[in-house]
């Protein structure tokens, strides 16, 4: 049973900031196509982390000067009870998480506007929903368009520091999400048959996530055109000889996420050419888990994995020249134009809304502007308790190949005549969720989704 100590988290946050008040707005219901038809509710992750209440219309406040904590929201009306049934009061919800003070939405406005009038420092995280922006604009007197830029950098850094290192209860919850992900991906493998429509398999996977009382952690990517990195089109009929790439994960009822990718042959058997490229990506995947440990930067892991990729492609004749020089120049990014992975937790791209430069980087490790490396979301030095995705890939993107060839780009490292013969190949990505341990790293999930050529072919041909 998930049992986070929210009070302890709030107390830890208070030690990292000085003076003023902190506002954590929760999310509201979001209408789909008319007001009463809402999307499935998803609470703000930082509000969940510190206050744990999974109900719309709530806001948490911490007074750093008095150490008082508040939960604000409106109690349900009789009309609400008729349609939704009895609901706990705001006061009772506050007590359940160790908060002594509670009040209505109007009480929240009074507290915040008073603090603003007194010129007290008001800390808030970058808002990403427009209704939250409008509410903050009204209370703080800051134009909605300026709210992100004026968000509290000390609060951002404090929240990132706390949420980056996962507590044991969080790791257990992520493992539950991984167990659902295992069922999703092994089901996709068994359903991957010629003549089946992509949409059918994608729908089954989404249903598996929902059947556990959760939902997918992001919109499912499932396509036999895997060279498009985030391909959400599911209208193709699977064809023998193609590769089906599935990037999908689950979110538990407590909102922790998993994120896996597998690429399998339609028809159940890899061709020799597919097997050659696939095994290179397996080697990249395995190298990352062997190399990742506390004290190592993830950027270094990424670069070393790229060298494994480049060497494998050189062995196949697609690349040439010195591998270290090729990776340093960025020539390998023709085949892997994305980063090796990202942080994961309450968000599938954990805390990305707080600013990727604060989540994945620090003063020591800075983002790159080089094509491919610029898409590395996580580069900083690893710590015990980080949860990261390990997701190397190899893609043959016809438009990118044509562009680079026309520009005579990296001709010392790329054999374009051979590369052109792969333009119908598609793409391969393999992704697992990894916990950084005291001495190294390990995969998350009780069962490991089939990965090797033999494992994949066996499950597809049971």
Short mmCIF file of C-alpha atoms in Angstrom, two decimals:
data_model
loop_
_atom_site.label_atom_id
_atom_site.label_comp_id
_atom_site.label_asym_id
_atom_site.label_seq_id
_atom_site.Cartn_x
_atom_site.Cartn_y
_atom_site.Cartn_z
CA UNK A 1 0.00 0.00 0.00
CA UNK A 2 1.35 3.42 -0.99
CA UNK A 3 2.08 5.42 2.16
CA UNK A 4 4.03 8.65 1.55
CA UNK A 5 4.86 10.93 4.48
CA UNK A 6 3.59 14.20 3.02
CA UNK A 7 4.29 16.19 6.18
CA UNK A 8 7.92 15.07 6.17
CA UNK A 9 8.23 16.17 2.54
CA UNK A 10 6.78 19.61 3.32
CA UNK A 11 9.13 20.01 6.27
CA UNK A 12 12.10 19.08 4.08
CA UNK A 13 11.00 21.69 1.55
CA UNK A 14 10.85 24.38 4.22
CA UNK A 15 14.51 23.81 5.11
CA UNK A 16 15.50 24.73 1.55
CA UNK A 17 13.72 28.10 1.32
CA UNK A 18 13.68 31.27 3.39
CA UNK A 19 10.81 33.71 3.85
CA UNK A 20 7.43 34.24 2.26
CA UNK A 21 4.75 31.77 1.27
CA UNK A 22 4.64 28.86 -1.19
CA UNK A 23 1.55 28.23 -3.33
CA UNK A 24 0.92 24.78 -4.83
CA UNK A 25 -2.20 25.03 -7.03
CA UNK A 26 -3.81 21.70 -7.75
CA UNK A 27 -5.49 21.07 -11.09
CA UNK A 28 -9.14 21.57 -11.99
CA UNK A 29 -11.36 19.46 -14.20
CA UNK A 30 -10.56 20.06 -17.90
CA UNK A 31 -13.53 20.08 -20.34
CA UNK A 32 -13.19 17.89 -23.40
CA UNK A 33 -15.82 19.05 -25.89
CA UNK A 34 -18.31 20.75 -23.53
CA UNK A 35 -18.13 21.74 -19.84
CA UNK A 36 -19.76 18.68 -18.28
CA UNK A 37 -17.79 16.19 -20.40
CA UNK A 38 -14.32 16.35 -18.83
CA UNK A 39 -11.09 14.55 -19.59
CA UNK A 40 -10.04 11.98 -16.99
CA UNK A 41 -8.81 14.06 -14.08
CA UNK A 42 -5.07 14.21 -13.46
CA UNK A 43 -3.78 16.08 -10.43
CA UNK A 44 -0.70 18.32 -10.59
CA UNK A 45 2.34 16.20 -9.71
CA UNK A 46 4.06 18.62 -7.32
CA UNK A 47 0.78 19.18 -5.47
CA UNK A 48 0.47 15.39 -5.20
CA UNK A 49 4.03 15.05 -3.98
CA UNK A 50 3.60 17.49 -1.09
CA UNK A 51 -0.13 17.27 -0.32
CA UNK A 52 -1.31 13.96 -1.79
CA UNK A 53 -4.97 14.94 -2.31
CA UNK A 54 -6.28 13.68 -5.64
CA UNK A 55 -9.33 15.92 -5.97
CA UNK A 56 -9.95 18.87 -8.33
CA UNK A 57 -9.99 22.45 -7.11
CA UNK A 58 -7.49 22.16 -4.24
CA UNK A 59 -4.53 24.40 -3.36
CA UNK A 60 -1.80 23.91 -0.80
CA UNK A 61 0.02 26.78 0.89
CA UNK A 62 3.08 26.77 3.16
CA UNK A 63 3.98 29.87 5.19
CA UNK A 64 7.77 29.81 5.47
CA UNK A 65 7.84 32.43 8.21
CA UNK A 66 5.34 30.82 10.59
CA UNK A 67 5.70 27.20 9.34
CA UNK A 68 1.91 27.05 9.07
CA UNK A 69 0.44 24.84 6.34
CA UNK A 70 -2.93 25.22 4.65
CA UNK A 71 -5.23 23.26 2.37
CA UNK A 72 -7.80 25.30 0.48
CA UNK A 73 -10.81 24.21 -1.55
CA UNK A 74 -14.59 24.34 -1.53
CA UNK A 75 -16.71 21.71 0.19
CA UNK A 76 -19.22 19.95 -2.02
CA UNK A 77 -22.83 21.15 -2.26
CA UNK A 78 -25.96 19.02 -2.05
CA UNK A 79 -26.13 19.10 -5.85
CA UNK A 80 -22.59 17.67 -5.96
CA UNK A 81 -23.54 14.95 -3.50
CA UNK A 82 -26.54 13.97 -5.62
CA UNK A 83 -24.34 13.44 -8.68
CA UNK A 84 -21.07 12.33 -7.04
CA UNK A 85 -22.07 10.90 -3.66
CA UNK A 86 -20.76 12.02 -0.25
CA UNK A 87 -17.26 13.53 -0.28
CA UNK A 88 -14.84 14.25 2.59
CA UNK A 89 -14.68 17.84 3.75
CA UNK A 90 -11.64 20.01 3.04
CA UNK A 91 -10.94 20.04 6.79
CA UNK A 92 -10.96 16.23 6.94
CA UNK A 93 -8.72 15.96 3.88
CA UNK A 94 -6.29 18.43 5.46
CA UNK A 95 -6.19 16.41 8.68
CA UNK A 96 -5.48 13.21 6.71
CA UNK A 97 -2.18 14.67 5.47
CA UNK A 98 -1.16 16.43 8.68
CA UNK A 99 -2.27 19.94 7.71
CA UNK A 100 -3.81 21.90 10.60
CA UNK A 101 -5.37 24.78 8.65
CA UNK A 102 -8.02 24.64 5.93
CA UNK A 103 -10.34 27.03 4.18
CA UNK A 104 -12.34 27.89 1.09
CA UNK A 105 -11.19 29.20 -2.27
CA UNK A 106 -12.16 32.69 -1.10
CA UNK A 107 -10.00 32.23 2.01
CA UNK A 108 -7.10 31.35 -0.30
CA UNK A 109 -7.59 34.55 -2.29
CA UNK A 110 -7.66 36.61 0.90
CA UNK A 111 -4.45 35.03 2.23
CA UNK A 112 -2.52 35.40 -1.04
CA UNK A 113 -3.70 38.91 -1.91
CA UNK A 114 -2.86 40.02 1.64
CA UNK A 115 0.64 38.56 1.32
CA UNK A 116 1.08 40.27 -2.04
CA UNK A 117 -0.08 43.59 -0.63
CA UNK A 118 2.43 43.20 2.22
CA UNK A 119 5.13 42.60 -0.40
CA UNK A 120 5.96 39.21 1.05
CA UNK A 121 7.82 36.88 -1.27
CA UNK A 122 5.41 34.49 -2.97
CA UNK A 123 6.90 31.30 -4.38
CA UNK A 124 5.12 29.32 -7.09
CA UNK A 125 6.15 26.85 -9.79
CA UNK A 126 5.76 27.57 -13.53
CA UNK A 127 2.03 27.15 -14.33
CA UNK A 128 1.10 25.12 -17.41
CA UNK A 129 -2.72 25.25 -17.39
CA UNK A 130 -4.50 28.43 -18.39
CA UNK A 131 -7.09 28.30 -15.60
CA UNK A 132 -4.22 28.16 -13.09
CA UNK A 133 -2.58 31.11 -14.83
CA UNK A 134 -5.76 33.16 -14.63
CA UNK A 135 -6.21 32.35 -10.92
CA UNK A 136 -2.61 33.33 -10.13
CA UNK A 137 -2.97 36.47 -12.23
CA UNK A 138 -5.99 37.52 -10.19
CA UNK A 139 -4.32 36.83 -6.83
CA UNK A 140 -0.81 38.06 -7.55
CA UNK A 141 -1.48 40.88 -9.99
CA UNK A 142 1.06 39.40 -12.43
CA UNK A 143 -0.10 39.20 -16.08
CA UNK A 144 -0.66 35.60 -17.14
CA UNK A 145 1.88 35.94 -19.95
CA UNK A 146 4.61 36.79 -17.41
CA UNK A 147 3.88 34.12 -14.78
CA UNK A 148 6.25 31.45 -16.09
CA UNK A 149 9.17 33.85 -16.31
CA UNK A 150 8.53 35.09 -12.76
CA UNK A 151 8.18 31.66 -11.17
CA UNK A 152 10.38 31.06 -8.12
CA UNK A 153 13.76 29.64 -9.13
CA UNK A 154 14.64 28.72 -5.51
CA UNK A 155 11.37 26.75 -5.30
CA UNK A 156 12.01 25.05 -8.65
CA UNK A 157 15.47 23.92 -7.54
CA UNK A 158 14.20 22.78 -4.13
CA UNK A 159 11.38 20.71 -5.63
CA UNK A 160 13.70 19.15 -8.22
CA UNK A 161 16.19 18.29 -5.49
CA UNK A 162 13.53 16.51 -3.41
CA UNK A 163 11.61 14.78 -6.19
CA UNK A 164 14.70 13.54 -8.07
CA UNK A 165 15.70 11.03 -5.39
CA UNK A 166 12.91 8.50 -5.06
CA UNK A 167 11.80 7.23 -1.67
CA UNK A 168 11.31 3.45 -1.15
CA UNK A 169 7.50 3.86 -1.35
CA UNK A 170 7.90 5.64 -4.69
CA UNK A 171 10.17 2.94 -6.10
CA UNK A 172 7.62 0.30 -5.09
CA UNK A 173 4.89 2.27 -6.85
CA UNK A 174 6.95 2.70 -10.02
CA UNK A 175 7.53 -1.07 -9.98
CA UNK A 176 3.75 -1.55 -9.91
CA UNK A 177 3.51 0.65 -12.99
CA UNK A 178 6.26 -1.43 -14.59
CA UNK A 179 4.32 -4.62 -13.90
CA UNK A 180 1.36 -3.17 -15.80
CA UNK A 181 3.75 -2.12 -18.56
CA UNK A 182 4.99 -5.72 -18.79
CA UNK A 183 1.48 -6.95 -19.46
CA UNK A 184 0.90 -4.18 -22.02
CA UNK A 185 4.04 -4.95 -24.02
CA UNK A 186 3.85 -8.74 -23.92
CA UNK A 187 0.24 -8.44 -25.11
CA UNK A 188 1.38 -6.22 -28.00
CA UNK A 189 3.93 -8.85 -28.99
CA UNK A 190 1.33 -11.60 -29.05
CA UNK A 191 -1.13 -9.48 -31.06
CA UNK A 192 1.44 -8.37 -33.65
CA UNK A 193 0.22 -10.34 -36.68
CA UNK A 194 0.02 -9.50 -40.37
CA UNK A 195 -3.37 -8.03 -41.24
CA UNK A 196 -4.03 -6.58 -37.77
CA UNK A 197 -4.66 -2.83 -37.57
CA UNK A 198 -2.33 -0.82 -35.36
CA UNK A 199 -5.30 0.90 -33.71
CA UNK A 200 -6.65 -2.40 -32.40
CA UNK A 201 -3.42 -3.23 -30.55
CA UNK A 202 -3.00 0.33 -29.27
CA UNK A 203 -6.57 0.26 -27.96
CA UNK A 204 -6.00 -3.05 -26.17
CA UNK A 205 -2.89 -1.62 -24.47
CA UNK A 206 -4.75 1.47 -23.31
CA UNK A 207 -7.49 -0.79 -21.97
CA UNK A 208 -4.99 -2.87 -19.98
CA UNK A 209 -3.74 0.29 -18.26
CA UNK A 210 -7.30 1.42 -17.52
CA UNK A 211 -8.29 -2.02 -16.23
CA UNK A 212 -5.94 -1.62 -13.30
CA UNK A 213 -7.70 1.58 -12.26
CA UNK A 214 -4.97 3.71 -13.80
CA UNK A 215 -4.33 5.10 -17.27
CA UNK A 216 -1.51 5.27 -19.75
CA UNK A 217 1.35 7.50 -18.62
CA UNK A 218 1.37 9.16 -22.06
CA UNK A 219 -0.35 8.73 -25.41
CA UNK A 220 0.62 5.29 -26.75
CA UNK A 221 3.07 5.24 -29.66
CA UNK A 222 2.54 2.14 -31.83
CA UNK A 223 3.53 2.02 -35.47
CA UNK A 224 5.17 -0.03 -38.19
CA UNK A 225 6.70 3.29 -39.27
CA UNK A 226 8.97 3.54 -36.27
CA UNK A 227 11.38 5.90 -38.00
CA UNK A 228 8.98 8.65 -36.85
CA UNK A 229 10.07 8.93 -33.23
CA UNK A 230 6.69 9.84 -31.70
CA UNK A 231 4.28 8.30 -34.16
CA UNK A 232 0.73 8.52 -32.78
CA UNK A 233 -0.94 7.53 -36.05
CA UNK A 234 -2.47 4.07 -35.69
CA UNK A 235 -4.17 3.66 -39.05
CA UNK A 236 -1.85 1.16 -40.75
CA UNK A 237 -2.49 -2.55 -41.34
CA UNK A 238 0.52 -4.57 -40.14
CA UNK A 239 2.54 -6.12 -42.95
CA UNK A 240 4.94 -9.05 -42.91
CA UNK A 241 8.52 -7.88 -43.03
CA UNK A 242 7.85 -4.64 -41.17
CA UNK A 243 8.90 -3.79 -37.62
CA UNK A 244 6.28 -2.68 -35.09
CA UNK A 245 7.60 -0.16 -32.56
CA UNK A 246 5.57 0.17 -29.36
CA UNK A 247 6.37 2.91 -26.84
CA UNK A 248 3.83 2.70 -24.02
CA UNK A 249 3.57 2.89 -20.26
CA UNK A 250 1.09 2.84 -17.42
CA UNK A 251 0.27 5.21 -14.57
CA UNK A 252 -0.83 3.66 -11.29
CA UNK A 253 -3.79 4.80 -9.23
CA UNK A 254 -1.23 6.72 -7.16
CA UNK A 255 0.03 8.42 -10.33
CA UNK A 256 3.51 6.93 -10.68
CA UNK A 257 4.58 6.04 -14.20
CA UNK A 258 6.34 3.44 -16.32
CA UNK A 259 7.72 3.86 -19.83
CA UNK A 260 8.87 0.97 -22.04
CA UNK A 261 9.61 0.52 -25.72
CA UNK A 262 9.97 -2.67 -27.70
CA UNK A 263 10.32 -3.23 -31.45
CA UNK A 264 9.19 -6.55 -32.86
CA UNK A 265 8.94 -8.15 -36.33
CA UNK A 266 5.49 -8.40 -37.87
CA UNK A 267 5.09 -12.10 -38.56
CA UNK A 268 7.19 -13.20 -35.59
CA UNK A 269 10.64 -13.58 -37.18
CA UNK A 270 13.37 -11.00 -37.73
CA UNK A 271 15.00 -10.87 -41.15
CA UNK A 272 18.79 -11.12 -41.13
CA UNK A 273 19.09 -7.40 -41.86
CA UNK A 274 16.64 -6.51 -39.07
CA UNK A 275 18.48 -8.82 -36.70
CA UNK A 276 21.82 -7.14 -37.42
CA UNK A 277 20.54 -3.67 -36.57
CA UNK A 278 18.40 -4.90 -33.67
CA UNK A 279 21.38 -6.55 -31.98
CA UNK A 280 23.31 -3.29 -32.18
CA UNK A 281 20.52 -1.53 -30.29
CA UNK A 282 20.44 -4.37 -27.72
CA UNK A 283 24.17 -3.86 -27.19
CA UNK A 284 23.59 -0.13 -26.68
CA UNK A 285 20.78 -0.85 -24.22
CA UNK A 286 22.88 -3.29 -22.21
CA UNK A 287 25.94 -1.03 -22.20
CA UNK A 288 23.93 1.74 -20.55
CA UNK A 289 22.81 -0.44 -17.64
CA UNK A 290 26.39 -1.69 -17.16
CA UNK A 291 27.87 1.83 -17.26
CA UNK A 292 25.32 3.74 -15.15
CA UNK A 293 26.21 4.24 -11.48
CA UNK A 294 26.28 7.01 -8.85
CA UNK A 295 28.88 9.64 -9.66
CA UNK A 296 28.72 9.04 -13.40
CA UNK A 297 27.07 11.69 -15.55
CA UNK A 298 24.23 10.47 -17.73
CA UNK A 299 25.74 12.53 -20.55
CA UNK A 300 28.83 10.31 -20.38
CA UNK A 301 26.61 7.23 -20.46
CA UNK A 302 24.82 8.64 -23.52
CA UNK A 303 28.07 9.35 -25.36
CA UNK A 304 29.47 5.90 -24.62
CA UNK A 305 26.27 4.29 -25.87
CA UNK A 306 26.51 6.36 -29.06
CA UNK A 307 30.02 4.93 -29.61
CA UNK A 308 28.60 1.41 -29.33
CA UNK A 309 25.99 2.36 -31.92
CA UNK A 310 28.55 3.90 -34.27
CA UNK A 311 30.88 0.90 -34.00
CA UNK A 312 28.04 -1.49 -34.77
CA UNK A 313 26.97 0.54 -37.80
CA UNK A 314 30.59 0.74 -38.94
CA UNK A 315 30.79 -3.07 -38.76
CA UNK A 316 27.73 -3.20 -41.06
CA UNK A 317 29.34 -0.73 -43.47
CA UNK A 318 26.94 2.14 -42.85
CA UNK A 319 29.53 4.25 -41.03
CA UNK A 320 33.29 4.58 -41.47
CA UNK A 321 36.31 6.32 -39.99
CA UNK A 322 37.26 6.77 -36.36
CA UNK A 323 34.30 6.03 -34.10
CA UNK A 324 35.31 8.49 -31.37
CA UNK A 325 35.70 11.27 -33.94
CA UNK A 326 32.37 10.39 -35.57
CA UNK A 327 30.49 10.62 -32.28
CA UNK A 328 32.28 13.81 -31.26
CA UNK A 329 31.23 15.37 -34.56
CA UNK A 330 27.65 14.11 -34.20
CA UNK A 331 27.58 11.96 -37.34
CA UNK A 332 25.87 9.08 -35.49
CA UNK A 333 22.86 11.33 -34.81
CA UNK A 334 21.64 10.56 -38.33
CA UNK A 335 20.58 7.24 -36.81
CA UNK A 336 19.81 8.32 -33.22
CA UNK A 337 18.70 11.96 -33.13
CA UNK A 338 17.46 11.80 -29.53
CA UNK A 339 18.89 11.42 -26.05
CA UNK A 340 19.39 8.17 -24.17
CA UNK A 341 16.70 8.80 -21.58
CA UNK A 342 14.92 11.02 -19.09
CA UNK A 343 13.97 11.14 -15.42
CA UNK A 344 10.76 9.36 -14.48
CA UNK A 345 8.42 9.29 -11.48
CA UNK A 346 5.12 11.11 -10.92
CA UNK A 347 5.55 12.40 -14.48
CA UNK A 348 6.69 10.11 -17.26
CA UNK A 349 9.15 12.90 -18.14
CA UNK A 350 9.59 13.72 -14.51
CA UNK A 351 9.30 17.42 -13.60
CA UNK A 352 9.89 18.49 -17.21
CA UNK A 353 7.34 21.27 -16.74
CA UNK A 354 9.61 22.87 -14.13
CA UNK A 355 12.27 23.48 -16.78
CA UNK A 356 14.36 20.70 -18.29
CA UNK A 357 17.57 22.66 -17.69
CA UNK A 358 16.92 22.41 -13.93
CA UNK A 359 15.81 18.77 -13.94
CA UNK A 360 18.35 17.19 -16.26
CA UNK A 361 21.27 19.57 -15.93
CA UNK A 362 23.19 21.58 -13.34
CA UNK A 363 26.06 24.03 -13.13
CA UNK A 364 28.53 21.23 -13.87
CA UNK A 365 26.76 19.62 -16.83
CA UNK A 366 25.16 21.92 -19.38
CA UNK A 367 22.97 21.20 -22.43
CA UNK A 368 24.56 20.96 -25.87
CA UNK A 369 23.47 22.66 -29.09
CA UNK A 370 24.73 19.79 -31.27
CA UNK A 371 22.04 17.99 -33.28
CA UNK A 372 21.00 14.86 -31.42
CA UNK A 373 22.89 15.67 -28.24
CA UNK A 374 20.70 18.77 -27.88
CA UNK A 375 17.74 16.40 -27.38
CA UNK A 376 19.35 14.72 -24.36
CA UNK A 377 16.86 15.57 -21.62
CA UNK A 378 19.06 14.25 -18.82
CA UNK A 379 22.81 14.82 -18.55
CA UNK A 380 23.64 15.48 -14.89
CA UNK A 381 25.63 13.34 -12.47
CA UNK A 382 23.70 10.33 -11.25
CA UNK A 383 22.67 9.79 -7.64
CA UNK A 384 21.34 6.77 -5.81
CA UNK A 385 17.54 6.84 -6.06
CA UNK A 386 17.27 8.40 -9.52
CA UNK A 387 14.87 6.62 -11.89
CA UNK A 388 15.83 7.03 -15.54
CA UNK A 389 14.82 5.52 -18.85
CA UNK A 390 17.42 3.66 -20.91
CA UNK A 391 16.20 4.03 -24.49
CA UNK A 392 18.71 3.81 -27.34
CA UNK A 393 17.46 3.57 -30.89
CA UNK A 394 18.46 3.31 -34.52
CA UNK A 395 16.26 4.93 -37.17
CA UNK A 396 16.44 5.37 -40.92
CA UNK A 397 14.59 8.61 -41.63
CA UNK A 398 14.44 9.10 -45.43
CA UNK A 399 13.96 12.89 -45.33
CA UNK A 400 16.90 13.35 -42.93
CA UNK A 401 19.13 11.01 -44.95
CA UNK A 402 18.32 12.92 -48.16
CA UNK A 403 18.95 16.27 -46.48
CA UNK A 404 22.33 15.30 -45.05
CA UNK A 405 23.42 13.67 -48.30
CA UNK A 406 22.47 16.76 -50.32
CA UNK A 407 24.54 18.85 -47.89
CA UNK A 408 27.51 16.43 -48.11
CA UNK A 409 27.34 16.23 -44.34
CA UNK A 410 29.79 14.01 -42.46
CA UNK A 411 30.99 12.26 -45.63
CA UNK A 412 34.12 11.14 -43.74
CA UNK A 413 31.90 9.04 -41.45
CA UNK A 414 28.77 8.09 -43.42
CA UNK A 415 28.48 5.67 -46.35
CA UNK A 416 25.45 7.18 -48.03
CA UNK A 417 25.29 4.61 -50.87
CA UNK A 418 24.76 1.83 -48.33
CA UNK A 419 22.57 3.96 -46.06
CA UNK A 420 20.22 4.64 -48.99
CA UNK A 421 19.46 0.91 -49.22
CA UNK A 422 18.05 1.08 -45.66
CA UNK A 423 15.56 3.89 -46.29
CA UNK A 424 12.69 1.38 -46.18
CA UNK A 425 13.90 -0.14 -42.89
CA UNK A 426 11.90 1.89 -40.35
CA UNK A 427 13.21 2.30 -36.82
CA UNK A 428 14.14 0.40 -33.68
CA UNK A 429 13.97 1.64 -30.09
CA UNK A 430 14.38 -0.41 -26.91
CA UNK A 431 13.52 1.17 -23.58
CA UNK A 432 13.54 0.08 -19.97
CA UNK A 433 13.14 1.89 -16.65
CA UNK A 434 16.29 1.94 -14.53
CA UNK A 435 16.91 2.63 -10.83
CA UNK A 436 20.31 3.98 -9.83
CA UNK A 437 21.42 1.95 -6.81
CA UNK A 438 24.26 2.43 -4.32
CA UNK A 439 26.68 0.44 -6.46
CA UNK A 440 25.25 0.57 -9.98
CA UNK A 441 21.81 0.27 -11.52
CA UNK A 442 19.01 -2.22 -12.06
CA UNK A 443 15.91 -2.61 -14.16
CA UNK A 444 12.55 -1.90 -12.52
CA UNK A 445 9.66 -4.35 -12.67
CA UNK A 446 9.25 -7.88 -11.33
CA UNK A 447 9.38 -9.33 -14.83
CA UNK A 448 11.63 -8.18 -17.65
CA UNK A 449 9.86 -7.66 -20.97
CA UNK A 450 11.38 -9.93 -23.67
CA UNK A 451 14.32 -8.13 -25.24
CA UNK A 452 16.73 -10.38 -27.12
CA UNK A 453 15.96 -11.71 -30.60
CA UNK A 454 15.38 -15.19 -29.17
CA UNK A 455 13.12 -13.95 -26.35
CA UNK A 456 11.01 -11.82 -28.71
CA UNK A 457 10.62 -14.53 -31.33
CA UNK A 458 9.74 -17.12 -28.68
CA UNK A 459 6.87 -15.10 -27.17
CA UNK A 460 5.55 -14.13 -30.60
CA UNK A 461 5.46 -17.78 -31.73
CA UNK A 462 4.16 -19.46 -28.59
#
